[in-house]
Amino acid sequence: MARTRTRARLRTSAIVASAGALLAVTGCGAADMTKQASPFAAPADIRTVTLSVQSWVGAQANVAVAQKILEDELGYRVDLVQTDEVPAWDALSQGRVDAILEDWGHPDQEQLYVKDKKTIVPGGDLGVTGHIGWYVPEYWADEHPDVTDWKNLDKYADELRTAESGDKGQLMDGSPSYVTNDKALVKNLDLDYKVVFAGSEAAQITQMQQFAKEKKPFLSYWYQPQWLFNEVPMVEVKLPGYSDTCAAKDPADIDCAYPTTPLQKYLNADFSKRGGDAAAFLKKFKWSEKDQNEVSELIASERLTPDEAAARWIEKHPATWKKWLDR
Amino acid sequence: MATAQATTRTASGPPGSGPLGLLRDRPALGKILLLLVIAAVAVPFAHARWGGGLWPGALTVDLSGPLGDVNDWIIGNRDSHPLFLYFFGHISNAVVLSVRGVYLALLALGWAGVTAVAALVAWRTAGWRLALTAGLSFLVCGLLGMWVPTMQTLALMTVAVLTSVVLGLLLGLAAGLSDRTFRVLRPVLDTMQVLPAFAYLLPVVLVFGIGVPGAVLATVVYAAPPMARLTALGLRGADAGVMEAVASLGATGRQRLFSARLPLARKELLLGLNQTIMMALSMAVIASVIGAGGLGDRVYQALSSVDVGAALAAGIPIVLLAVVLDRTTEAAGRKAGTEPTGPWALRGVRGWGLAALIAAAVAVVGRFTGGRVWPEGGIVAIAEPVNTAKDWMVDHLYTGIPVIGGTADWAAHFTNWVLNPLRSGLQGLPWWGVLLIVAALAWTIGTWRTALTAVLAVAAIGVLGVWDLSMDTLSQVIAAVAVTLVLGFGIAVGAARSRRLERLLRPVLDVFQTMPQFVYLIPVVALFGVGRAPAAAAAVVYALPAVVRITTQGLRGVDPAAMECARSLGATSGQQLRQVQIPLARPALLLAVNQGVVLVLAVVIIGGLVGSGALGYEVVFGLAQGDLATGLVAGAAIVCLGLMLDRVTQPTARRQRKES
């Protein structure tokens, strides 16, 4: 009996002590989870910007150049957070990151955060137009020109068989974070193919390089702009034409090609208002596909660090980026 | 593998007298018979009611609706609901503040100071040899250009490990002092330990958002169980005689705890600390998927641009940290309770004081001469040579090697001849058949309790509605475990016979075991293409060290008298191995199988990132799309699968302890 009481007292005092410590550390009252900077951010007297980086290299290129200019020209410290697209929207709304520089279209998120909650504001065009599609390597398309129409794809299913796709042809998809209708497309167009998810862009690129090295045929979900086109030239396969009515269908019923999307920037609403030079600069940041590919290829193919790649591009194209700094 | 063991167990052994004697001598046979009787009654009924094949739709519960609602509720209320404002918000703040505090302190010490502190702590706890290793390790981190990420990881780890230790100590105290708490807590801790870390990142992200708070908390959940378990073990194992003596001196409960029980459990506590640090380090890398920053983030970013060299440059500091922390805490555990040695001036407090003085001096000198951050000029770029080496290997090994074929051909064969038949076999089995097999395996190896847990876990997978995917994942685990065991046992037999081979293997195993799993993913894709084969290959590489270690130790630990006896009877070395060493090392072998299974599962899941599909892909998908329903259901199925696999391979040691 006495022992239980001691133990209970011990436990209570432990709980009280830890709760007290927690309060002492954090201060009483409400703790706003949207107002927490990264613990690795620079001290308060230094102005910081946190940018979100997605896994594909194009996104790294945008961020690298923006970071370099923010640091060298405007005197900010830049923190990078690596996340997938949807969590990045979430983080942007919470203020964990200040900007997304390349968004491929997320209507659900836009509705929720931009229109309903108003925690995110559009930051304008990136200047790059994105397009998703099905691609085959040029060396293969040259031999079989009719492969570039979806109606003839079934003829080639045998050639595209792999251990993973079994007795069907393999249509390789990439990261699960990417926008894709491929499963629905294969079903609705009644193709003799199986969608095999590479699981990450890194895995997909590695596999495509490997195929290209052996001049083997492949069919892959892929997108433009992308630096890999310079290394492995690819041709798009024509899918049934895109239309808004088709895109509005239930995701499982979609049976047409992907749209062509002008890529967008988004800023945290608060940052957009109070971000000063940095916010103004990020809103003006706008370059071409060629520019982006130039930096991307330096990063991914030449294996420069994003920082070095950005430095090289900045040195070569002052006319382009000086405009972003005009007030 | 497990099937083979079960059958050999029932088929060998001395014959009993008559059918009853047979059952008494071989309880496993009795269990199987009983199970068959149950099956004979239940299966026709189940088959008539729900049919065979895949798990019947009537018995599933669709959780996507309610989980989707939870998802929306959290997002809708995260900025305003009191639960977040007054509870999670404070936790999150506290984590951010403390990580920041440690990080700034590390930066303030400067690279010279941190290196000196590491070396001196290692010197006081483990001697000058380790001090040298520790100092060199930190210098290498700087040389690789990873100083700042290393400090970030260290800051995150410090907070996570301290929290885990406090939490683990509290839980362990409760379990160590009260039998009831112990009984309740044990299965919980068991379960937490077989959870693949990847599976529960999603709910953490949803509540805390991406970034450090979520990462630290996920790490704490992962790393606290070993501390709690070992604390409880240490407290319960306190010498009864000593406790009696202390009680008779009239000590109160609290005095007994602090003056006798805790000091007596010092070894276990330090082992717990060691385990907690190791788990926290491996989690710190996986948590980079949710934005933890530090070294893990560097590995993860390098992988997205297919840069194995850069991934390795960030992976090496992780390995070095692991080696230093492991050896230091291990040495502290070994020294615990022994008399201090060495010159008088260096004993106890005086030694530590001296160490602190030296560290402070080095830090100050470092600040005045070098500055805080590692000098930019002092960086050795290893990424490029590593990438060149990788490219060469891929160019020459991928395909077209005469006779043996290239790695791509092996991968295709492995997929076609092993993975595909296994998968169709498992998916083709009637669902009640799977339940029966699991029950039979778990029961013959363990107790009816373990069998029940295993069967319920499999049933839960069916109820969750991911039967098909889970059988796919299971087939990958079984195939990878089989390969791991064949290789692991082979290497272990060699290592058990030759000390030199064991010494050569040790650093290799250390590196493989501590290298973050992510680092393996891209090289295996380069070698084996996209799909299930590379995931299996990565799993084998990751699980092999543990299997080799445990098996070698088991084989070595066989009673020398028994070996001597066998030799004197003229047994050849093959006979010694088959008839003496392996049977006697059986518990160790089973433990190796068990560890192999748990580790392989963890990597096969991450294999979702390189195209292994199934449950791993669903978790990745859930994380990437913020889709709680998909991710959480897959995560729960993985947990069930892990639980089942653990129970089915549960070594007999625990049962024997209970029986004796």
Coordinates of C-alpha atoms in Angstrom, one line a residue, chain A residues 3 7 22 25-27 29-31 33-34 36-43 55 60 81-84 86-87 90-91 94 96 112-113 117 163-164 176-178 197-200 202-203 206-207 210 213-214 303, chain B residues 75 78-79 85-86 89-90 92-94 96-97 100 152 207-210 212 256 292 297 300-301 303-304 306 387 394-395 398-399 415 420 522 525-526 529-532 608-611 617 620-621 623-625:
Chain A
R3 CA 4.7 1.4 -1.9
R7 CA 5.1 5.2 -6.7
L22 CA 7.5 22.0 -21.3
V25 CA 10.4 26.2 -22.4
T26 CA 7.5 27.2 -24.7
G27 CA 5.8 29.9 -22.7
G29 CA -0.8 30.0 -24.1
A30 CA -1.4 28.9 -27.6
A31 CA 1.4 27.7 -29.8
M33 CA 2.2 25.6 -35.5
T34 CA 2.2 27.7 -38.6
Q36 CA 7.7 27.7 -36.7
A37 CA 10.9 28.2 -38.6
S38 CA 13.3 25.4 -39.2
P39 CA 15.7 25.0 -36.2
F40 CA 18.5 25.1 -38.7
A41 CA 17.5 28.5 -40.0
A42 CA 19.9 31.4 -39.4
P43 CA 19.5 33.7 -36.4
S55 CA 12.7 15.5 -56.5
Q60 CA 16.3 21.8 -58.4
V81 CA 13.3 21.7 -47.8
Q82 CA 13.0 18.6 -49.9
T83 CA 9.5 17.3 -50.2
D84 CA 7.0 15.8 -52.6
V86 CA 1.3 17.6 -52.2
P87 CA 3.2 17.8 -48.8
D90 CA 0.7 21.6 -47.1
A91 CA 4.0 23.0 -45.9
Q94 CA 1.6 26.2 -42.8
R96 CA 7.1 26.0 -43.2
L112 CA -8.5 24.3 -50.6
Y113 CA -5.5 26.6 -49.9
K117 CA -8.3 29.1 -46.7
A163 CA 10.1 -9.6 -66.2
E164 CA 7.9 -7.1 -64.3
P176 CA 4.1 8.1 -57.2
S177 CA 4.0 11.8 -56.5
Y178 CA 3.6 12.7 -60.2
F197 CA 5.9 2.1 -61.4
A198 CA 9.6 2.8 -61.1
G199 CA 8.8 4.4 -57.7
S200 CA 11.1 7.4 -58.0
A202 CA 15.9 8.5 -60.0
A203 CA 15.1 4.9 -60.6
T206 CA 18.6 5.1 -64.4
Q207 CA 16.5 2.5 -66.1
Q210 CA 20.4 1.6 -69.2
K213 CA 22.9 2.2 -73.7
E214 CA 21.8 -1.1 -75.2
R303 CA 27.3 16.2 -61.9
Chain B
I75 CA -5.9 19.9 -42.3
R78 CA -4.6 22.4 -37.6
D79 CA -4.4 26.1 -37.4
L85 CA -2.7 25.0 -30.4
Y86 CA -2.3 23.8 -26.8
G89 CA 1.9 23.0 -31.0
H90 CA 3.8 23.1 -27.7
S92 CA 6.5 20.9 -31.8
N93 CA 7.8 24.2 -30.4
A94 CA 9.8 22.4 -27.7
V96 CA 12.3 23.0 -32.5
L97 CA 13.8 25.1 -29.7
R100 CA 18.1 24.7 -32.4
Q152 CA 22.4 19.1 -38.0
V207 CA -0.1 16.2 -37.6
F208 CA 3.2 18.0 -37.4
G209 CA 3.8 18.9 -41.0
I210 CA 7.1 18.3 -42.7
V212 CA 12.2 18.6 -37.8
R256 CA 15.8 0.7 -2.8
A292 CA 14.4 16.2 -41.4
D297 CA 18.6 14.9 -46.6
Y300 CA 18.0 11.6 -50.4
Q301 CA 18.8 14.6 -52.6
L303 CA 19.6 10.0 -55.0
S304 CA 17.0 12.1 -56.9
V306 CA 21.1 9.6 -59.5
N387 CA 30.6 7.7 -60.0
V394 CA 27.5 -1.0 -64.6
D395 CA 29.0 -0.9 -68.1
Y398 CA 25.0 -5.2 -66.7
T399 CA 24.7 -7.6 -69.5
T415 CA 12.0 -12.3 -61.2
N420 CA 6.7 -14.6 -60.1
I522 CA 20.4 3.6 -56.9
V525 CA 18.7 -0.1 -60.0
A526 CA 21.8 0.5 -62.1
G529 CA 17.0 -2.5 -63.5
V530 CA 13.7 -1.3 -62.1
G531 CA 11.4 -3.8 -60.4
R532 CA 11.3 -6.2 -57.5
G608 CA 8.7 0.9 -53.3
L609 CA 11.1 3.7 -54.4
V610 CA 12.7 1.5 -57.0
G611 CA 9.7 -0.2 -58.4
Y617 CA 4.6 1.6 -53.3
V620 CA 5.3 6.0 -50.9
F621 CA 2.2 7.0 -52.7
L623 CA 3.4 10.1 -48.4
A624 CA 3.8 11.7 -51.8
Q625 CA 0.1 12.5 -52.3

